[in-house]
Short mmCIF file of C-alpha atoms in Angstrom, two decimals:
data_model
loop_
_atom_site.label_atom_id
_atom_site.label_comp_id
_atom_site.label_asym_id
_atom_site.label_seq_id
_atom_site.Cartn_x
_atom_site.Cartn_y
_atom_site.Cartn_z
CA MET A 1 65.92 -31.58 57.35
CA LYS A 2 65.14 -28.99 54.83
CA ARG A 3 64.07 -25.76 56.19
CA PRO A 4 60.49 -24.68 54.93
CA VAL A 5 60.58 -22.02 52.01
CA THR A 6 59.40 -18.60 52.89
CA ALA A 7 59.06 -15.88 50.73
CA SER A 8 61.43 -13.08 51.37
CA PRO A 9 59.46 -9.81 52.38
CA TYR A 10 61.33 -8.37 49.64
CA SER A 11 61.28 -11.10 47.14
CA PRO A 12 58.68 -10.20 43.98
CA LEU A 13 55.93 -12.52 45.18
CA SER A 14 55.44 -9.84 48.37
CA SER A 15 56.10 -7.22 46.61
CA PHE A 16 52.92 -8.34 44.56
CA LEU A 17 51.26 -9.48 47.63
CA LEU A 18 51.42 -5.71 48.83
CA CYS A 19 50.48 -4.10 45.84
CA VAL A 20 46.78 -6.27 46.06
CA LEU A 21 46.45 -5.51 49.97
CA PHE A 22 47.89 -1.95 49.26
CA LEU A 23 47.34 -1.37 46.07
CA SER A 24 46.88 2.73 46.08
CA ALA A 25 50.47 2.55 47.73
CA CYS A 26 51.82 1.02 44.69
CA VAL A 27 50.23 3.22 42.22
CA THR A 28 51.97 6.69 41.45
CA PRO A 29 49.44 9.12 40.63
CA TYR A 30 49.22 10.55 37.15
CA GLN A 31 48.72 14.19 37.29
CA PRO A 32 48.24 15.53 33.66
CA GLU A 33 49.51 19.03 32.62
CA THR A 34 46.53 21.37 31.49
CA GLN A 35 46.92 22.19 28.17
CA THR A 36 46.00 25.62 26.74
CA MET A 37 45.58 27.44 23.13
CA PRO A 38 45.27 31.10 22.79
CA ARG A 39 42.03 32.26 21.77
CA SER A 40 41.74 32.73 18.14
CA LEU A 41 39.53 34.30 15.88
CA VAL A 42 36.83 31.54 14.49
CA VAL A 43 35.07 32.54 11.18
CA GLU A 44 32.00 31.23 9.49
CA GLY A 45 30.36 32.35 6.21
CA LEU A 46 29.04 32.06 3.15
CA ILE A 47 27.94 34.06 -0.07
CA THR A 48 25.86 32.39 -3.05
CA ASP A 49 24.43 33.56 -6.14
CA ARG A 50 21.01 33.62 -4.70
CA PRO A 51 19.46 36.81 -3.01
CA GLY A 52 20.59 37.59 0.47
CA PRO A 53 20.87 38.37 3.19
CA TYR A 54 24.09 36.50 3.66
CA THR A 55 25.30 35.99 7.46
CA VAL A 56 28.86 35.51 8.86
CA LYS A 57 29.56 34.78 12.34
CA LEU A 58 32.53 35.05 14.84
CA THR A 59 33.65 33.81 17.80
CA THR A 60 37.13 33.15 19.55
CA SER A 61 38.09 29.91 20.87
CA ALA A 62 38.25 29.45 24.53
CA ASP A 63 40.66 27.00 26.39
CA TYR A 64 40.03 24.20 28.00
CA SER A 65 38.88 25.68 31.42
CA PHE A 66 36.14 26.93 29.26
CA LYS A 67 35.26 23.42 27.81
CA SER A 68 36.20 24.96 24.53
CA VAL A 69 33.05 27.00 24.35
CA ASN A 70 33.31 29.58 21.92
CA LEU A 71 33.33 33.37 22.82
CA LEU A 72 30.76 35.49 20.62
CA VAL A 73 32.62 38.48 19.19
CA ASN A 74 30.94 41.50 19.09
CA GLY A 75 31.83 45.36 17.49
CA ALA A 76 33.44 44.25 14.52
CA THR A 77 32.76 45.85 11.37
CA VAL A 78 32.95 43.18 8.89
CA THR A 79 32.79 44.10 4.82
CA ILE A 80 31.99 41.63 2.06
CA SER A 81 33.70 42.88 -1.52
CA ASP A 82 34.58 41.16 -4.55
CA ASN A 83 36.84 41.94 -7.67
CA ALA A 84 34.63 44.23 -9.47
CA GLY A 85 34.65 46.56 -6.92
CA ASN A 86 31.33 46.30 -5.38
CA GLN A 87 30.96 45.85 -1.32
CA GLU A 88 28.87 46.23 1.62
CA VAL A 89 29.29 46.68 5.42
CA LEU A 90 27.15 44.00 6.94
CA LYS A 91 25.01 44.90 10.10
CA GLU A 92 25.45 43.25 13.70
CA ILE A 93 22.71 41.49 14.66
CA GLY A 94 22.41 42.02 18.88
CA SER A 95 25.13 40.82 20.61
CA SER A 96 24.64 37.10 19.24
CA GLY A 97 28.11 37.88 17.10
CA SER A 98 26.24 37.42 13.59
CA TYR A 99 26.76 39.79 11.04
CA GLN A 100 24.39 40.06 8.22
CA SER A 101 23.98 41.56 4.90
CA SER A 102 20.94 43.77 3.85
CA PRO A 103 18.03 41.42 1.62
CA THR A 104 19.12 44.25 -1.50
CA GLY A 105 22.64 44.60 -0.13
CA ILE A 106 25.57 42.74 -2.65
CA ARG A 107 24.80 39.27 -4.12
CA GLY A 108 26.97 36.97 -5.67
CA VAL A 109 27.36 36.90 -9.18
CA ALA A 110 29.14 33.27 -10.77
CA GLY A 111 32.51 34.39 -12.06
CA ARG A 112 33.68 36.69 -9.88
CA THR A 113 36.08 36.52 -6.80
CA TYR A 114 34.69 37.72 -3.35
CA THR A 115 36.57 38.49 -0.02
CA LEU A 116 35.67 38.86 3.66
CA THR A 117 37.48 41.30 5.68
CA ILE A 118 37.25 41.87 9.31
CA GLN A 119 38.36 44.76 11.69
CA THR A 120 37.96 43.85 15.11
CA ARG A 121 37.44 46.25 18.37
CA ASP A 122 41.02 45.46 19.53
CA GLY A 123 42.50 46.62 16.34
CA LYS A 124 43.25 43.15 14.61
CA ARG A 125 42.30 42.82 10.76
CA TYR A 126 41.37 39.79 9.23
CA VAL A 127 41.13 39.14 5.52
CA SER A 128 40.11 35.90 3.97
CA GLU A 129 41.75 34.63 0.46
CA PRO A 130 39.71 35.34 -2.59
CA GLU A 131 36.82 32.87 -3.34
CA LEU A 132 35.76 32.05 -7.07
CA LEU A 133 32.03 31.51 -7.15
CA LYS A 134 31.10 29.16 -9.65
CA ALA A 135 27.39 28.37 -10.94
CA THR A 136 26.20 24.71 -9.92
CA PRO A 137 24.26 22.49 -12.25
CA PRO A 138 20.47 22.19 -11.13
CA ILE A 139 18.84 19.41 -9.46
CA LEU A 140 16.93 17.52 -12.08
CA LYS A 141 15.01 15.69 -9.15
CA ALA A 142 14.09 15.28 -5.55
CA TYR A 143 12.62 11.96 -4.31
CA TYR A 144 12.38 9.86 -1.35
CA GLU A 145 11.88 5.86 -0.41
CA PHE A 146 10.11 4.83 2.73
CA ARG A 147 12.67 2.53 4.61
CA GLU A 148 11.75 0.13 7.54
CA ASP A 149 14.06 -1.73 9.72
CA PRO A 150 12.22 -5.03 10.99
CA TYR A 151 14.58 -4.96 14.12
CA ALA A 152 13.91 -1.80 15.32
CA LEU A 153 12.63 -1.07 18.55
CA THR A 154 11.01 2.48 18.20
CA SER A 155 9.88 3.26 14.60
CA ASP A 156 10.71 7.05 14.89
CA LYS A 157 14.56 6.46 15.28
CA ILE A 158 15.12 3.84 12.47
CA SER A 159 12.17 3.87 10.16
CA GLY A 160 11.78 6.40 7.64
CA TRP A 161 11.76 8.11 4.57
CA ASP A 162 15.43 8.50 2.80
CA VAL A 163 15.63 11.55 0.38
CA TYR A 164 18.09 11.56 -2.33
CA ILE A 165 18.84 13.97 -5.68
CA ASP A 166 19.47 13.38 -9.49
CA THR A 167 22.14 16.01 -11.08
CA LYS A 168 24.44 15.90 -14.02
CA ASP A 169 28.45 16.93 -13.51
CA PRO A 170 29.33 19.72 -16.18
CA GLU A 171 31.89 18.45 -18.62
CA THR A 172 34.61 20.33 -17.12
CA SER A 173 37.11 18.90 -14.16
CA GLY A 174 37.45 20.24 -10.77
CA ASP A 175 34.15 20.64 -9.90
CA TYR A 176 32.78 19.98 -5.85
CA TYR A 177 29.80 19.55 -4.25
CA GLN A 178 28.24 20.25 -0.90
CA TRP A 179 24.57 19.07 -0.34
CA SER A 180 22.30 20.50 2.73
CA TRP A 181 18.73 20.76 3.83
CA THR A 182 16.78 22.62 5.82
CA HIS A 183 13.44 21.72 7.08
CA TYR A 184 10.52 24.36 8.27
CA GLU A 185 7.83 23.08 10.13
CA GLN A 186 4.72 25.60 11.02
CA LEU A 187 4.25 26.56 14.58
CA VAL A 188 0.93 26.21 16.35
CA ALA A 189 2.95 27.30 20.02
CA CYS A 190 5.47 29.81 20.00
CA ARG A 191 6.17 29.43 24.22
CA SER A 192 6.02 26.26 26.13
CA VAL A 193 6.11 26.39 29.87
CA THR A 194 6.22 23.80 32.47
CA ASP A 195 5.53 24.26 36.34
CA SER A 196 8.19 22.81 38.12
CA ARG A 197 5.92 21.84 40.69
CA THR A 198 3.09 20.23 38.89
CA ASN A 199 4.55 19.34 35.95
CA ILE A 200 2.03 20.84 33.76
CA THR A 201 3.09 22.16 30.32
CA THR A 202 1.15 25.54 29.28
CA ASP A 203 1.62 26.40 25.96
CA TYR A 204 0.94 29.81 23.71
CA TYR A 205 -0.47 30.56 20.67
CA CYS A 206 2.05 32.85 17.87
CA CYS A 207 0.48 35.97 17.21
CA THR A 208 1.54 35.97 13.68
CA PRO A 209 2.23 32.66 11.32
CA CYS A 210 5.91 31.15 12.64
CA TRP A 211 7.89 27.91 11.28
CA GLU A 212 10.72 26.14 13.16
CA ILE A 213 14.21 25.91 11.03
CA THR A 214 15.92 22.57 11.51
CA ARG A 215 18.93 22.03 10.00
CA CYS A 216 21.85 19.38 10.32
CA TYR A 217 24.93 21.68 11.19
CA ASP A 218 27.24 18.63 12.29
CA CYS A 219 26.48 17.19 8.68
CA VAL A 220 29.24 17.03 6.10
CA ASN A 221 27.72 15.64 2.78
CA ILE A 222 30.55 16.38 0.01
CA ASN A 223 31.66 15.27 -3.31
CA SER A 224 34.04 15.85 -6.25
CA ASP A 225 34.13 15.18 -9.52
CA ALA A 226 37.19 13.41 -9.95
CA ASN A 227 35.92 9.99 -10.66
CA ILE A 228 32.48 10.87 -12.34
CA ASN A 229 33.66 13.87 -14.59
CA GLY A 230 30.51 15.16 -16.93
CA LYS A 231 28.54 11.97 -15.87
CA ALA A 232 24.83 11.92 -13.99
CA ILE A 233 24.73 11.94 -10.44
CA SER A 234 22.12 9.61 -9.24
CA ARG A 235 20.81 8.65 -5.95
CA GLN A 236 22.77 11.31 -4.33
CA PHE A 237 21.70 10.64 -0.24
CA ILE A 238 21.03 13.71 1.33
CA MET A 239 18.83 13.00 4.83
CA ARG A 240 16.83 10.94 6.73
CA VAL A 241 13.09 12.19 7.37
CA PRO A 242 11.92 10.63 10.54
CA PHE A 243 8.82 8.66 10.91
CA THR A 244 7.57 11.20 14.32
CA SER A 245 4.01 12.28 12.78
CA PHE A 246 1.33 11.63 9.76
CA SER A 247 1.91 15.23 8.68
CA ARG A 248 3.97 16.50 5.71
CA TYR A 249 6.97 16.99 6.27
CA TYR A 250 8.32 20.30 4.40
CA LEU A 251 12.14 20.61 3.80
CA GLU A 252 14.35 22.67 1.04
CA VAL A 253 17.42 20.45 -1.09
CA GLU A 254 20.79 22.79 -1.73
CA GLN A 255 22.98 21.84 -3.93
CA LYS A 256 26.12 23.92 -3.59
CA MET A 257 29.27 24.64 -5.89
CA ILE A 258 32.56 25.09 -3.84
CA SER A 259 35.80 26.00 -4.78
CA ARG A 260 38.75 23.48 -4.08
CA GLY A 261 39.83 25.06 -0.96
CA ALA A 262 36.39 24.75 0.55
CA TYR A 263 36.20 21.19 -0.23
CA GLN A 264 39.82 20.54 1.29
CA PHE A 265 38.77 22.29 4.55
CA LEU A 266 35.44 20.47 5.00
CA SER A 267 37.29 17.18 3.95
CA SER A 268 39.61 17.78 7.04
CA VAL A 269 36.43 18.93 9.22
CA LYS A 270 34.79 15.97 8.21
CA LYS A 271 37.79 13.28 8.70
CA LEU A 272 38.20 15.27 12.50
CA THR A 273 34.34 14.57 13.35
CA ARG A 274 34.30 10.85 12.58
CA ASN A 275 37.11 10.02 15.03
CA THR A 276 35.75 7.48 17.46
CA GLY A 277 38.81 7.44 19.24
CA GLY A 278 40.07 3.95 17.38
CA LEU A 279 43.66 3.37 16.52
CA PHE A 280 42.94 4.07 12.53
CA ASP A 281 41.40 7.63 13.39
CA ALA A 282 42.88 10.73 11.56
CA ALA A 283 45.33 12.53 14.17
CA PRO A 284 43.78 15.75 15.30
CA ALA A 285 45.04 18.72 13.73
CA SER A 286 43.99 22.18 13.59
CA VAL A 287 41.99 23.06 10.53
CA ARG A 288 42.57 26.51 9.44
CA GLY A 289 40.58 27.30 6.67
CA ASN A 290 41.33 30.88 4.40
CA ILE A 291 41.27 33.52 6.66
CA ARG A 292 44.67 35.37 7.91
CA CYS A 293 45.31 37.76 9.96
CA THR A 294 47.22 40.88 8.43
CA SER A 295 47.96 43.31 11.14
CA HIS A 296 49.43 40.28 13.31
CA PRO A 297 50.60 37.71 11.02
CA THR A 298 51.87 35.16 14.13
CA GLU A 299 48.67 34.87 15.00
CA VAL A 300 46.07 32.10 13.82
CA ALA A 301 42.35 32.12 12.91
CA TYR A 302 40.13 29.32 11.79
CA GLY A 303 37.37 28.76 9.97
CA TYR A 304 36.07 29.36 6.24
CA PHE A 305 34.38 32.01 4.14
CA GLY A 306 33.42 30.58 1.19
CA ALA A 307 31.51 31.41 -2.25
CA ALA A 308 29.00 29.16 -3.47
CA GLY A 309 26.65 28.74 -6.31
CA ILE A 310 23.88 26.86 -5.44
CA SER A 311 20.90 25.18 -6.70
CA VAL A 312 17.55 24.93 -4.18
CA VAL A 313 14.81 22.30 -4.93
CA PRO A 314 11.52 21.91 -1.99
CA LEU A 315 10.28 18.15 -1.40
CA THR A 316 7.52 17.52 0.87
CA VAL A 317 7.08 14.05 2.07
CA GLU A 318 3.74 12.50 2.36
CA ARG A 319 4.69 10.54 5.98
CA THR A 320 0.93 8.48 5.36
CA SER A 321 2.81 5.61 3.95
CA GLY A 322 4.55 4.85 7.19
CA ILE A 323 4.25 1.70 8.44
CA GLY A 324 2.99 1.08 11.89
CA ASN A 325 2.33 4.06 14.45
CA PRO A 326 4.61 6.97 15.10
CA PRO A 327 4.73 8.08 18.68
CA ALA A 328 2.13 9.88 20.72
CA GLY A 329 2.86 13.59 21.08
CA ARG A 330 2.18 15.98 23.98
CA PRO A 331 -1.70 17.37 23.80
CA TRP A 332 -1.80 21.08 23.48
CA ASN A 333 -2.77 22.96 26.60
CA PHE A 334 -3.32 26.29 25.98
CA PRO A 335 -5.55 28.82 28.85
CA TYR A 336 -8.10 30.75 28.46
CA PRO A 337 -7.99 33.20 29.05
CA SER A 338 -4.50 33.36 28.22
CA ASN A 339 -1.84 35.83 30.11
CA PRO A 340 -0.16 36.83 27.66
CA PRO A 341 -2.71 36.08 24.78
CA CYS A 342 0.06 34.97 22.43
CA VAL A 343 3.76 35.19 21.62
CA ALA A 344 5.56 37.18 19.39
CA CYS A 345 7.34 35.03 16.64
CA GLU A 346 11.67 35.33 16.93
CA ASN A 347 13.30 35.91 13.64
CA ASN A 348 16.53 34.18 13.70
CA GLU A 349 18.52 31.32 12.75
CA TYR A 350 15.83 28.74 14.51
CA ARG A 351 12.55 30.63 13.25
CA THR A 352 11.29 32.75 10.92
CA PRO A 353 7.70 34.72 10.49
CA VAL A 354 8.23 34.85 6.98
CA LYS A 355 6.72 31.68 5.19
CA PRO A 356 9.54 29.42 3.06
CA GLN A 357 8.94 30.12 -0.49
CA TRP A 358 7.24 26.86 -1.69
CA PHE A 359 5.79 26.12 1.58
CA ASN A 360 2.06 25.21 1.17
#
């Protein structure tokens, strides 16, 4: 009689069963090494042929222990100069890491080159590569069209007005464009406070007229004239106006003529920010820009200081043509008497007491 076949305690089958029963004992824990990077200066700045002020923002990159949140750079000396001998030392705005020119100070002129120089408190000196400012052709037309998605669950997320512009590319080759927009909305309340116990929100009026500023900071809308040199640019998409209200939506559309270096820098940024983790994503890489540390040549700096011709047109979108009803907003709750009686309008990159040029 044949003996029954039994699994040896050392057979592959036995090992598999043991792994099933004691899975944690069969898995070797993976301890990834923590990657660090030296702190490096990050520069954001632009000068145009429109009146200033112009702003330059300085931060330093932080390692992963800070979740890659950049740290502000204060106490630096920041200077913009051109090849005609003009220059201006920018004024530091509080402790925000932002440096701003005077409204009546240096101004960009088409045909001139501009350089940014930075001297930090620790004695390091950074210089940007010279940027040629080229005039941009005017925006010939700005318009909008309502578009509704019949399968949208909520109208404010999908339905809205697509904004377009038309322009004409010059006959010269080697032109590069960037499009952006800024939305201004006049505020009624400059502060809203919610009581954590009652969940009741109290609003406070603005002491003076005040506008909230909205931009798309992560939008990179660029193109070159490689395939359209000297031809019309029609229906260039700018942004989508959301159907959140029946009130008018005021925005200013900007068209910039940027340099080849700025175009390549923004192209790299666009590719990296669009990565979704897929197989065909662009390989991660550092986007250096045009900033160099002249006092310490081996030190890496990031960001870009650019010079651009700019054309701006206003556009007011009438949202009364929207189909359906926008989501209901929270009703105002102004106390009377109010303490404080009103709140001052802040003047920063998100709010302004200065009326936009074409706001009606």
